[in-house]
Short mmCIF file of C-alpha atoms and ligand atoms in Angstrom, two decimals:
data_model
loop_
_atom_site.label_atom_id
_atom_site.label_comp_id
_atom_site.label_asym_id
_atom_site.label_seq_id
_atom_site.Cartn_x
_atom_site.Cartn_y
_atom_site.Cartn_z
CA UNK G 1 0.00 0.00 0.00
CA UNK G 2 1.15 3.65 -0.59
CA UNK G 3 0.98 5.55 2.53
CA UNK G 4 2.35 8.73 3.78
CA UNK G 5 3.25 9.87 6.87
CA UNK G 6 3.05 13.20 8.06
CA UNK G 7 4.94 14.39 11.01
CA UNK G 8 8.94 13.11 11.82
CA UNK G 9 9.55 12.84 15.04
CA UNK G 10 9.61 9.96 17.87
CA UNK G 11 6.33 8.89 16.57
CA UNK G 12 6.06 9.37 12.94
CA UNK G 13 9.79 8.71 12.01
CA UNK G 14 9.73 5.03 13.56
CA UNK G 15 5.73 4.83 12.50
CA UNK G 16 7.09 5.31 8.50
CA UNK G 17 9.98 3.02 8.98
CA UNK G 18 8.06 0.81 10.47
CA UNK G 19 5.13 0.38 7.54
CA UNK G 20 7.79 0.60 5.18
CA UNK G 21 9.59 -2.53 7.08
CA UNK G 22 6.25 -4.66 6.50
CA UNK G 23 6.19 -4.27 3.16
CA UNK G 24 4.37 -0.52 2.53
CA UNK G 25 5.74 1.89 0.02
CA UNK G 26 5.83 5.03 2.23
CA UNK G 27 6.91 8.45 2.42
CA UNK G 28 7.99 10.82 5.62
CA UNK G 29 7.43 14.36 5.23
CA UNK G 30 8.49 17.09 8.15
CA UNK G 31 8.68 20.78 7.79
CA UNK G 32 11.92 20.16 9.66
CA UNK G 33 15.16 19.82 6.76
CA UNK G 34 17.84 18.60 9.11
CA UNK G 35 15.35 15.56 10.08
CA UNK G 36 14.48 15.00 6.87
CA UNK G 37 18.41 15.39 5.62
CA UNK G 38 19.09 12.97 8.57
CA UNK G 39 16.29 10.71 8.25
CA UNK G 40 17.18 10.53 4.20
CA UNK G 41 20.79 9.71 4.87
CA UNK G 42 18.98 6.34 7.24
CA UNK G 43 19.99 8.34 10.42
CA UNK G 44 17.49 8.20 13.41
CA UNK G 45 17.38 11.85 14.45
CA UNK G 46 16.63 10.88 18.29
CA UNK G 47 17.60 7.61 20.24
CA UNK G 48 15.52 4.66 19.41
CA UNK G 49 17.02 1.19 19.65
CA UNK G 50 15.98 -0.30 16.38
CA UNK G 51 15.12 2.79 14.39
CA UNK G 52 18.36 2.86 12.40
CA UNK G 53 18.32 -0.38 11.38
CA UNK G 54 14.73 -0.27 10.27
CA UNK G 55 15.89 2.98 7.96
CA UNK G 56 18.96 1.80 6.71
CA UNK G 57 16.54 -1.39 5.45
CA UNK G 58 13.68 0.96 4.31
CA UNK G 59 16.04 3.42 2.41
CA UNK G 60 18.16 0.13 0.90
CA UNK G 61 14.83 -1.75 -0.16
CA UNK G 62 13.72 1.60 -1.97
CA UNK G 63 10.37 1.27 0.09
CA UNK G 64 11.03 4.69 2.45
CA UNK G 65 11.82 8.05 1.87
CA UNK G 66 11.49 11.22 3.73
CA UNK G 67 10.81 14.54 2.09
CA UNK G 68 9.60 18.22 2.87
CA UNK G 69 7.69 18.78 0.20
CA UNK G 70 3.89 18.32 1.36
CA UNK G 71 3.31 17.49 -2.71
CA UNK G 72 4.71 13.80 -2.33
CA UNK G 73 1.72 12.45 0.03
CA UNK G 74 -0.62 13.12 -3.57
CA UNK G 75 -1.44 9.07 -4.44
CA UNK G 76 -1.12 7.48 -1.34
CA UNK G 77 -3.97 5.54 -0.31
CA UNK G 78 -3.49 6.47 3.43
CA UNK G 79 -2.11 9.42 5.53
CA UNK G 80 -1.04 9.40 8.82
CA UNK G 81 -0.69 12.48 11.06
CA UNK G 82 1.86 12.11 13.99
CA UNK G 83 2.60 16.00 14.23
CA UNK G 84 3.22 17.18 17.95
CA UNK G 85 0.49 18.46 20.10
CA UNK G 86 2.62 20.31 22.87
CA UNK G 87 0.89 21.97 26.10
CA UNK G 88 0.14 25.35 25.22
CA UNK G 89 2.39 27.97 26.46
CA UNK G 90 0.87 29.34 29.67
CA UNK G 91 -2.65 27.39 29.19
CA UNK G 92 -3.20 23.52 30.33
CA UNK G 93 -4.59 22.78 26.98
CA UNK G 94 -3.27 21.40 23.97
CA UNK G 95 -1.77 23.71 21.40
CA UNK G 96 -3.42 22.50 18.12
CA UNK G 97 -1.47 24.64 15.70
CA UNK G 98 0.54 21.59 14.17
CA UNK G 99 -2.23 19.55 13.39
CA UNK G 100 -4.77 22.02 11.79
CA UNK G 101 -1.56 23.35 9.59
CA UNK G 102 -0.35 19.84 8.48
CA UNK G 103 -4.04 18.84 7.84
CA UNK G 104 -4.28 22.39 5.74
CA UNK G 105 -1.25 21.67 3.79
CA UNK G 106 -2.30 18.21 3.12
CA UNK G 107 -6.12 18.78 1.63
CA UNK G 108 -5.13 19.97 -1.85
CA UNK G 109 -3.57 16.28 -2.13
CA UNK G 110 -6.42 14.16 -1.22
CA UNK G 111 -8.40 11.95 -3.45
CA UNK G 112 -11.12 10.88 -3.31
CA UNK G 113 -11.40 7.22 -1.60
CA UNK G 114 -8.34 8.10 0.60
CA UNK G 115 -8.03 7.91 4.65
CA UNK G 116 -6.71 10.25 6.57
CA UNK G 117 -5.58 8.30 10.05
CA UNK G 118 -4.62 10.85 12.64
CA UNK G 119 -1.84 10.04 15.44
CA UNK G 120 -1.67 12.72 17.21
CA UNK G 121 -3.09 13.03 20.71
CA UNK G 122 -5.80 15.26 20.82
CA UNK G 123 -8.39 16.49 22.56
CA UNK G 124 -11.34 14.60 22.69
CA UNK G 125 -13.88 16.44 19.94
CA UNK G 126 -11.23 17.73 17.64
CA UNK G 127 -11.47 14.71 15.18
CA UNK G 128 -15.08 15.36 14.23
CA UNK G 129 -13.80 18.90 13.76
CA UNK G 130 -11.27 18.00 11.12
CA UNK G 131 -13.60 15.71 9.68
CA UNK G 132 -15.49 18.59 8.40
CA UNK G 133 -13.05 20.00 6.64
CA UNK G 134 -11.66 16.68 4.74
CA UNK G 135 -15.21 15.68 3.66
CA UNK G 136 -15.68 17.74 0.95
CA UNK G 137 -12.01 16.34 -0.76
CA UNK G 138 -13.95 12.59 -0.56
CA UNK G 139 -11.24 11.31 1.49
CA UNK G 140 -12.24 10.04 4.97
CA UNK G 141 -10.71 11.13 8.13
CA UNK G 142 -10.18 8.20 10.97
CA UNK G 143 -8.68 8.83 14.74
CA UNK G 144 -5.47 6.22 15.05
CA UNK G 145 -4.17 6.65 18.62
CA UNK G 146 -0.68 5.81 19.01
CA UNK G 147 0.05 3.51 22.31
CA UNK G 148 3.96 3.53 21.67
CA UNK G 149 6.35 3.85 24.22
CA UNK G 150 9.87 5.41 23.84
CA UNK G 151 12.54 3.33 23.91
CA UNK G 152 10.38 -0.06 22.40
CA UNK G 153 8.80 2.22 19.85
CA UNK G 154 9.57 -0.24 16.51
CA UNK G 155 8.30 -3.17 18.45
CA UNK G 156 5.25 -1.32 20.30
CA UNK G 157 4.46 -0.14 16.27
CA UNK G 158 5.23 -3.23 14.28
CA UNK G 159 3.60 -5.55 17.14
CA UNK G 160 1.04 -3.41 19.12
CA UNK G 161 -1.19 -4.97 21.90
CA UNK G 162 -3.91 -3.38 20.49
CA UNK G 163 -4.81 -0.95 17.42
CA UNK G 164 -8.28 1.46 18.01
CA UNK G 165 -9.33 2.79 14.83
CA UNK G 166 -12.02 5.95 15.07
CA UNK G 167 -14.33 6.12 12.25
CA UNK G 168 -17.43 7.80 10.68
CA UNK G 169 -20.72 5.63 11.02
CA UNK G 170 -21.75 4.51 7.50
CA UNK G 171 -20.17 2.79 4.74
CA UNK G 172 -17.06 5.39 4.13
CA UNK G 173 -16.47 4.41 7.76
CA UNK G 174 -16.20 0.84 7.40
CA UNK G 175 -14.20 1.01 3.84
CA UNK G 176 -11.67 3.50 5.50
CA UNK G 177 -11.48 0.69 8.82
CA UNK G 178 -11.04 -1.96 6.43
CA UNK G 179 -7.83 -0.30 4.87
CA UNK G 180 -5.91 0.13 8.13
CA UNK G 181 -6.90 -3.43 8.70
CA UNK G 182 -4.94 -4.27 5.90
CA UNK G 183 -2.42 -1.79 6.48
CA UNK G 184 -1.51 -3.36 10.09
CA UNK G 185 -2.23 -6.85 8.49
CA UNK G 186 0.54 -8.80 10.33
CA UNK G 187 -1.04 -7.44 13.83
CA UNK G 188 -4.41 -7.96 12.86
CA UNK G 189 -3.45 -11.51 11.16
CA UNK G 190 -2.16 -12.48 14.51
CA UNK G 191 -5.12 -11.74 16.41
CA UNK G 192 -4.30 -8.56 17.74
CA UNK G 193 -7.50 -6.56 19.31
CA UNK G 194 -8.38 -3.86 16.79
CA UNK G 195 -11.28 -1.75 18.60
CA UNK G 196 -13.29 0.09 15.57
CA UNK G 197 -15.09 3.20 17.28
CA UNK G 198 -16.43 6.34 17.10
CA UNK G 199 -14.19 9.45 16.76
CA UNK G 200 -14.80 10.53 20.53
CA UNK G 201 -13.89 7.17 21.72
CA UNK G 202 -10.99 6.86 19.52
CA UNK G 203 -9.53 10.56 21.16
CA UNK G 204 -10.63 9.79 24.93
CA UNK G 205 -9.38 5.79 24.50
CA UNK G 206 -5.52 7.76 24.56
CA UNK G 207 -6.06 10.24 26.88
CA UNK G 208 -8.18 8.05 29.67
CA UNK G 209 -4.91 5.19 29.04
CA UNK G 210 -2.23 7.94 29.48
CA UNK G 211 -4.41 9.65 32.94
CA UNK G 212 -5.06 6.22 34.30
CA UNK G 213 -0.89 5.25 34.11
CA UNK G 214 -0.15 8.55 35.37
CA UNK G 215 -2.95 8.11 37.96
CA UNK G 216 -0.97 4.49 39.40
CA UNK G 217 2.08 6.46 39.06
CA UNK G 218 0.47 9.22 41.71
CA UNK G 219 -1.13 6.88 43.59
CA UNK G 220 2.37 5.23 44.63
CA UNK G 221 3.91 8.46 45.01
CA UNK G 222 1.55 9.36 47.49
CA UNK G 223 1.60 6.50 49.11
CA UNK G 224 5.90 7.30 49.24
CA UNK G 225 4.61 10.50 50.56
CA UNK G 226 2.94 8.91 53.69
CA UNK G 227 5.45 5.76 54.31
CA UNK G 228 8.27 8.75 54.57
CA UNK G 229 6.61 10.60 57.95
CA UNK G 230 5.81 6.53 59.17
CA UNK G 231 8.79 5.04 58.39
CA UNK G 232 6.99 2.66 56.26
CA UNK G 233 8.96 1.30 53.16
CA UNK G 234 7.06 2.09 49.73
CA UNK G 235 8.72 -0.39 47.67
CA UNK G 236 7.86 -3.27 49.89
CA UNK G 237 4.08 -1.21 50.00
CA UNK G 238 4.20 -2.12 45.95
CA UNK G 239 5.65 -5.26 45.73
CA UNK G 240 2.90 -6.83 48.56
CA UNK G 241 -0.15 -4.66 47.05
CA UNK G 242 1.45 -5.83 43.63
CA UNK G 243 0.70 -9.03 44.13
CA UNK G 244 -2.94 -8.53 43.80
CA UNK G 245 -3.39 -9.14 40.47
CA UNK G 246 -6.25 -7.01 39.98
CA UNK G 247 -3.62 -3.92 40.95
CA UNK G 248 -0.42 -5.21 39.27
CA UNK G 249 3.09 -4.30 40.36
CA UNK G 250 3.56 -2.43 36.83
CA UNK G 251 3.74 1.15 36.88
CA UNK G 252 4.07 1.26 41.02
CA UNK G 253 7.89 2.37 40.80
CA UNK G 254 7.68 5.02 43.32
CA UNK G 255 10.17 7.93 43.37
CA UNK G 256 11.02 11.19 41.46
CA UNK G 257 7.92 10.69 39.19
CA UNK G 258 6.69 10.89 35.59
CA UNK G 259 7.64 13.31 32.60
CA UNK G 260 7.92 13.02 28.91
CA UNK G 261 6.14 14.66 26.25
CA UNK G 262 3.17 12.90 26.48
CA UNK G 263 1.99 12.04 30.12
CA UNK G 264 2.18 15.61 32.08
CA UNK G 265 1.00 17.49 28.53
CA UNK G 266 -1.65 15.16 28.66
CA UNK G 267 -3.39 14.68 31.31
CA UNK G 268 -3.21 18.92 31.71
CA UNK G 269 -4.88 18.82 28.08
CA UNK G 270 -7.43 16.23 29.31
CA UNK G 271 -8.37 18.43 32.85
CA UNK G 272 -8.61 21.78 30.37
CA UNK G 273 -10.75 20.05 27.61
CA UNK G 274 -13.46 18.45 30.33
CA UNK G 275 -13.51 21.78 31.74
CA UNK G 276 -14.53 23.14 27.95
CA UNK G 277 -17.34 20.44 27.99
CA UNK G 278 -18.91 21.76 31.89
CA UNK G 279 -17.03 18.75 33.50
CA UNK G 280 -14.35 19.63 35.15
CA UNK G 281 -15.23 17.86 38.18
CA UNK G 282 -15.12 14.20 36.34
CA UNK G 283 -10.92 15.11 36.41
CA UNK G 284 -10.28 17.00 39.01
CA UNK G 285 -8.32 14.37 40.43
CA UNK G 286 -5.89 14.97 37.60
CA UNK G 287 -4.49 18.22 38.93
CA UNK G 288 -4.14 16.22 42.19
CA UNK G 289 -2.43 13.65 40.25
CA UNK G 290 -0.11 16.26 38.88
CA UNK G 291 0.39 17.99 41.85
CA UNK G 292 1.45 14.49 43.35
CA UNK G 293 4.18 14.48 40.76
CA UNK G 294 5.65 18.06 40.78
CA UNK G 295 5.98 17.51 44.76
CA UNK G 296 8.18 14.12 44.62
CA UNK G 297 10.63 16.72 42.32
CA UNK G 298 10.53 19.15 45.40
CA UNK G 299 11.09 15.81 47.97
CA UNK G 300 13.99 14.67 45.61
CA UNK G 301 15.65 18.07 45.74
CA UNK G 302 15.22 18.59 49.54
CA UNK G 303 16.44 15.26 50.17
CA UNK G 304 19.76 16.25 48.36
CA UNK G 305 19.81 19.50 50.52
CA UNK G 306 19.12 17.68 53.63
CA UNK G 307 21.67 15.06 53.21
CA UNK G 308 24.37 18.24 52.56
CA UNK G 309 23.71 19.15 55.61
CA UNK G 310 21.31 21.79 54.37
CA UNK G 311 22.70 23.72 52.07
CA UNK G 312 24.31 22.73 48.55
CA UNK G 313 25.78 25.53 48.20
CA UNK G 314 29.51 25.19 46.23
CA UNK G 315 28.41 21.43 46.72
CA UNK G 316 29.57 19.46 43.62
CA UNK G 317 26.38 16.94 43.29
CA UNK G 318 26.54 14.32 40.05
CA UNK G 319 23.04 14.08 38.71
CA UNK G 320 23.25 10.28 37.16
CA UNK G 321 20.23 11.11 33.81
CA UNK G 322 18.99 13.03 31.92
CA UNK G 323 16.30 11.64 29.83
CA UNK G 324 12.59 11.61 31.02
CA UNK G 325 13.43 7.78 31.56
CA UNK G 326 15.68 5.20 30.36
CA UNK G 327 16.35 3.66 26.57
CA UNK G 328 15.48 7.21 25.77
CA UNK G 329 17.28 11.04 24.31
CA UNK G 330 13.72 12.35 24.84
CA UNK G 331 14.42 15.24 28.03
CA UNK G 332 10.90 16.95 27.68
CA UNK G 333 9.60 17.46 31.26
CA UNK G 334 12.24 15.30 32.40
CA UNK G 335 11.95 15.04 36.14
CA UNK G 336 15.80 14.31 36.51
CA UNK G 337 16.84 17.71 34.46
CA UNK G 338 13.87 19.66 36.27
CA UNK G 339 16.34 18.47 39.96
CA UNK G 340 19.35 19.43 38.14
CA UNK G 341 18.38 22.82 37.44
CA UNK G 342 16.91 23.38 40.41
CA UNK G 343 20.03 22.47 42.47
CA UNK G 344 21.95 24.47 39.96
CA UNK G 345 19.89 27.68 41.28
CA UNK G 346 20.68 26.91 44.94
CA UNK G 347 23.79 26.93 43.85
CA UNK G 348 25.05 23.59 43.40
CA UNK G 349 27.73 22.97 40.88
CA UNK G 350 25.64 19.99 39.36
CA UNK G 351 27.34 17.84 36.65
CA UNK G 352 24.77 15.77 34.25
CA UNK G 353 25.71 12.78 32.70
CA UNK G 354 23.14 10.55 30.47
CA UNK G 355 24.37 7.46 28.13
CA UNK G 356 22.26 9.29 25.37
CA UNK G 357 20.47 12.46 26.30
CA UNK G 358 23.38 15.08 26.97
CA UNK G 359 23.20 17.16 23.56
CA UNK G 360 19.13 17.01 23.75
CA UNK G 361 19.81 18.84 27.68
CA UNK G 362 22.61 20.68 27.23
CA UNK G 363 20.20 22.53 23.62
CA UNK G 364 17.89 22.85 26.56
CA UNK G 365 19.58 23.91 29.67
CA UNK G 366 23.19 25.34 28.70
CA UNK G 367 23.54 26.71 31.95
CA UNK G 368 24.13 23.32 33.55
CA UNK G 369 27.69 21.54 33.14
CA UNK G 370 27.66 17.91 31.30
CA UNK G 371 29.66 14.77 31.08
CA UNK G 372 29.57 11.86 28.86
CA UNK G 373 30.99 9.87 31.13
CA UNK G 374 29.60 8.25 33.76
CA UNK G 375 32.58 8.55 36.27
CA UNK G 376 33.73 12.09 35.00
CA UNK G 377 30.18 13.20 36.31
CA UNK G 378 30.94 11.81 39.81
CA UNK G 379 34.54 12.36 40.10
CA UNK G 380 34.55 14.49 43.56
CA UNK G 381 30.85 14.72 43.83
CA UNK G 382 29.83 15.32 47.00
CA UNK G 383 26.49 13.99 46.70
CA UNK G 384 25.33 11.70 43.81
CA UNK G 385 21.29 11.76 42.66
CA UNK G 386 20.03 8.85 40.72
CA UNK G 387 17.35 10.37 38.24
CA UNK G 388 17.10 7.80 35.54
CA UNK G 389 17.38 4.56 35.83
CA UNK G 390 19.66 3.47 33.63
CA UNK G 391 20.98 -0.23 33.75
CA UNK G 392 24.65 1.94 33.24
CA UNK G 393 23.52 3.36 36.84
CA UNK G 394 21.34 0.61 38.96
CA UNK G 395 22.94 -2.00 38.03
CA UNK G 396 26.82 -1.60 36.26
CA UNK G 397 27.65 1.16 38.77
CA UNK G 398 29.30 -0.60 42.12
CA UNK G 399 29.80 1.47 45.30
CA UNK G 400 33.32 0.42 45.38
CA UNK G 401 34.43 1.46 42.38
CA UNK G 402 32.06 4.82 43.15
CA UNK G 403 33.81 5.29 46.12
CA UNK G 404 37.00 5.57 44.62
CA UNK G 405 35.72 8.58 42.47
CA UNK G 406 33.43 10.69 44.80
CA UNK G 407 34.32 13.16 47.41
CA UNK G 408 31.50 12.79 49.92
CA UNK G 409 29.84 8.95 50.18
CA UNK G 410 26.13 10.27 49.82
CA UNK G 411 23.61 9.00 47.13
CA UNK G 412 19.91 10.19 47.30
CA UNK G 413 18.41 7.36 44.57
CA UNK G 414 15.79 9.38 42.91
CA UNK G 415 14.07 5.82 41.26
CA UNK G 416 14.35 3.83 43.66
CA UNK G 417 16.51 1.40 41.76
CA UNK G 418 19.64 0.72 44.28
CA UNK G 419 20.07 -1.76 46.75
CA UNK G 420 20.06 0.10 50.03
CA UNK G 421 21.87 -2.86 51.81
CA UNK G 422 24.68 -3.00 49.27
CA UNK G 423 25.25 0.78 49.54
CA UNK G 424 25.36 1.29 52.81
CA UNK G 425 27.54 -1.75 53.63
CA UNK G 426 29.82 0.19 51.23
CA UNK G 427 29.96 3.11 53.66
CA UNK G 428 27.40 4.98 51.93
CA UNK G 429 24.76 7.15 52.90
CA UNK G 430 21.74 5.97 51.15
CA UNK G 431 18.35 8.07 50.19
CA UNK G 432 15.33 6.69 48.79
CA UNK G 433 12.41 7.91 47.73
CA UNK G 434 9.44 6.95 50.68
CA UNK G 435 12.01 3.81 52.31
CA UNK G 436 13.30 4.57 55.19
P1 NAD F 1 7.80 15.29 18.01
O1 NAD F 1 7.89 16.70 18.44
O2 NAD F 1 8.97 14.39 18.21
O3 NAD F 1 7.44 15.22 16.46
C1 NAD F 1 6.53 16.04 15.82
C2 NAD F 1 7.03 16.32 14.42
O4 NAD F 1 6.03 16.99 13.66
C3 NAD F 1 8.28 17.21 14.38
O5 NAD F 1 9.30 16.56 13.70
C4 NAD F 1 7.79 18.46 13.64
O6 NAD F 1 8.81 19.07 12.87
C5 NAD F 1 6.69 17.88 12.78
N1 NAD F 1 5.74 18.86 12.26
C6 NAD F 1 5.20 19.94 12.89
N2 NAD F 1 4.36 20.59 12.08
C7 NAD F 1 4.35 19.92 10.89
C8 NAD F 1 3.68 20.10 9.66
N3 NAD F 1 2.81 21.09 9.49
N4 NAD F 1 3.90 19.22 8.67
C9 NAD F 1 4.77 18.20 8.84
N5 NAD F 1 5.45 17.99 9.99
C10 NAD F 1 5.24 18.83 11.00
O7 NAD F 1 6.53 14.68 18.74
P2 NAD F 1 6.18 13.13 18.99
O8 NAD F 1 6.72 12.70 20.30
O9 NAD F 1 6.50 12.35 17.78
O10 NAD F 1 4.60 13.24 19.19
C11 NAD F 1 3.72 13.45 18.11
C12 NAD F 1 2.31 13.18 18.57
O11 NAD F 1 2.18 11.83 18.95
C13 NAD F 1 1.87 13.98 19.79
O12 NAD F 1 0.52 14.27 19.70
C14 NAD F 1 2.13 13.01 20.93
O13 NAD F 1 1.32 13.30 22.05
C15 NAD F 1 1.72 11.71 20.28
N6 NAD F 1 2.34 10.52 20.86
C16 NAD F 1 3.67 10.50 21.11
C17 NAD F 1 4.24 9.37 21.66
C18 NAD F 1 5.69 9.34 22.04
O14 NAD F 1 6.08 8.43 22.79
N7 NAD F 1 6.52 10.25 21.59
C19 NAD F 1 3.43 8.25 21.95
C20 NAD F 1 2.08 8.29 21.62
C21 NAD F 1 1.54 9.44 21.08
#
């Protein structure tokens, strides 16, 4: 099938490799030229394990290529729209800018017969908006919610757990659901659950997924919160509540809490759309969720200061991540960068090191000093936080071998992700987040 794909980044760049890797002739478009120059040359622009090789295939095979010019989506059967949908500056809600301008620059291309499939998230409402202004090209516009997570993004695409597919009632509905069938034929061949809907189901299918996680996230965290003035231990809270299996130990890592460029954007957008419909009250419990969050960035911070003796002032403090979480360059609303720079501002010389996300935080916060390496960033620390939990940090990083690098033996572990016993028994000082 010919399909384009509209929108480069950590979704649409591995979402066109990916269709091109089961056998679709596809082309990437971006308004961005270095992406496209990178992503033409079969260079991932961002860190995703199995994106290059998927590109270096798709280029070779002559079944991907990635352009700017808007023109080349003209004869493909189906579009898909993966352009970001970032949290409006000052405003909770989403800013909607990208979509409407890559939908407008798409519409003189349509044919009749053709789907539109959009990616994006979006508020819940705005697909039967757009589909107003498709219909009169004959194309049909469908709501595609993308489930992918960073750092397993080619598998989560190529093998999804389950595909929802928004359409219009009626027959142009069920022809456009029938050619994403066949456009995800190896998941739906295998059985994989694909949920045909409305479009309002479709939108709020992404969001409610994305509040609930960030919701079990919160929930732990404020359970942390609690355990730290009982001298309870949250991670033995999780593991015994986890056994439930109607609760589930995934997703009940307590500790510095979530970020990313999807859930904190989107659960905001969420709160500010039901507001827009007269329900705010349905998701109130989302600001509380957020709230939840911001504070365990606050309790990671202080327990840095504390552990200083109460100031980190001149302190030299190794902040071990960067990235919103590991197998990931992505440092939007990164918790572990939001500590850094607020340590930097009490004065703390703070040294960042990530295996992958340094040039993505030091484009972003230049103020702050960077290593590469893992032991440059701790050499003479006085304190070391543990922000992202990279195997390179929980598991590969001994307290021996730290010991002979640091100046001060103090590590506050921001994920929860060390083994107190070990540390200690090394002479450390050891900080978790709600464990005693
Ligand atoms: P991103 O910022 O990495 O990528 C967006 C891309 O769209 C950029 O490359 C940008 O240059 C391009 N773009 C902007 N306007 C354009 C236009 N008019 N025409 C063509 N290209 C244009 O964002 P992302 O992380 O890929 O997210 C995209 C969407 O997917 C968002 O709505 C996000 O919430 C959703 N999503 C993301 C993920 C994820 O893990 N990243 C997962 C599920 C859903």
């Amino acid at each position: 099938m010919r399909i384009s794909v509209i929108g480069c980044g950590y979704l649409g760049a591995v979402h066109a490799a990916a269709m091109a890797s089961i056998g679709h002739e596809v082309v990437g478009i971006d308004v961005d030229q270095h992406k496209i120059d990178a992503l033409s040359r079969g260079e991932a622009p961002f860190f995703e394990p199995g994106l290059p090789e998927l590109l270096a295939e798709g280029i070779e095979s002559g079944r991907l290529r990635f352009t700017t010019d808007i023109a080349a989506a003209a004869g493909a059967q189906i579009h898909f729209v993966g352009v970001g949908t970032p949290q409006q500056a000052g405003r909770y809600a989403a800013d909607l800018t990208y979509v409407n301008a890559a939908l407008d620059s798409l519409l003189p291309y349509l044919r009749p017969g053709d789907v539109v499939a959009g990616k994006s998230t979006v508020p819940v409402g705005t697909a039967a908006e757009l589909a107003t202004r498709v219909a009169p090209t004959g194309a049909t516009l469908t709501w595609n919610p993308e489930f992918l997570r960073e750092g397993w993004a080619v598998q989560d695409t190529i093998d999804p757990d389950r595909l929802v597919l928004g359409v219009p009632s009626g027959a142009a509905g069920e022809r456009a659901a029938q050619l994403v069938r066949e456009v995800f034929y190896p998941a739906v061949d295998k059985g994989t659950p694909f949920i045909v809907t409305d479009y309002a189901t479709a939108e709020l299918v992404k969001v409610a997924a994305n509040a609930f996680l960030a919701t079990k996230i919160s929930f732990i965290n404020a359970m942390a919160e609690i355990a730290e003035v009982t001298g309870a231990d949250v991670t033995q809270l999780a593991d015994a509540i986890g056994h439930d299996e109607r609760i589930g130990r995934r997703f009940l890592g307590a500790g510095i809490g979530f970020g990313g460029g999807c859930l904190p954007k989107d659960i905001r957008a969420f709160a500010a759309r039901a507001e827009e419909l007269g329900k705010h009250e349905s998701v109130t419990f989302l600001r509380e969720v957020d709230a939840i969050n911001l504070r365990r960035r606050d309790r990671a911070v202080q327990l840095v200061i504390d552990a200083l003796g109460g100031s980190v002032f001149g302190k030299r403090v190794a902040v071990l991540g960067a990235a919103f979480k590991p197998h990931s360059d992505d440092v939007r609303d990164s918790p572990a960068l939001d500590a850094a720079v607020r340590l930097h501002g009490l004065g703390a010389s703070v040294v960042v090191t990530d295996p992958q996300a340094v040039e993505n935080a030091r484009r972003v916060h230049p103020q702050l000093s960077y290593a590469l390496d893992r032991d440059d960033a701790v050499r003479y620390a006085d304190a070391i936080l543990l922000a992202t939990e990279w195997d390179e940090y929980r598991r590969e990083f001994a307290p021996a071998h730290a010991s002979s690098l640091t100046h001060g033996r103090i590590v506050i572990d921001g994920r929860n992700a060390l083994d107190p016993a070990t540390w200690r028994s090394a002479g450390w000082t050891y900080h978790g987040m709600g464990r005693p």
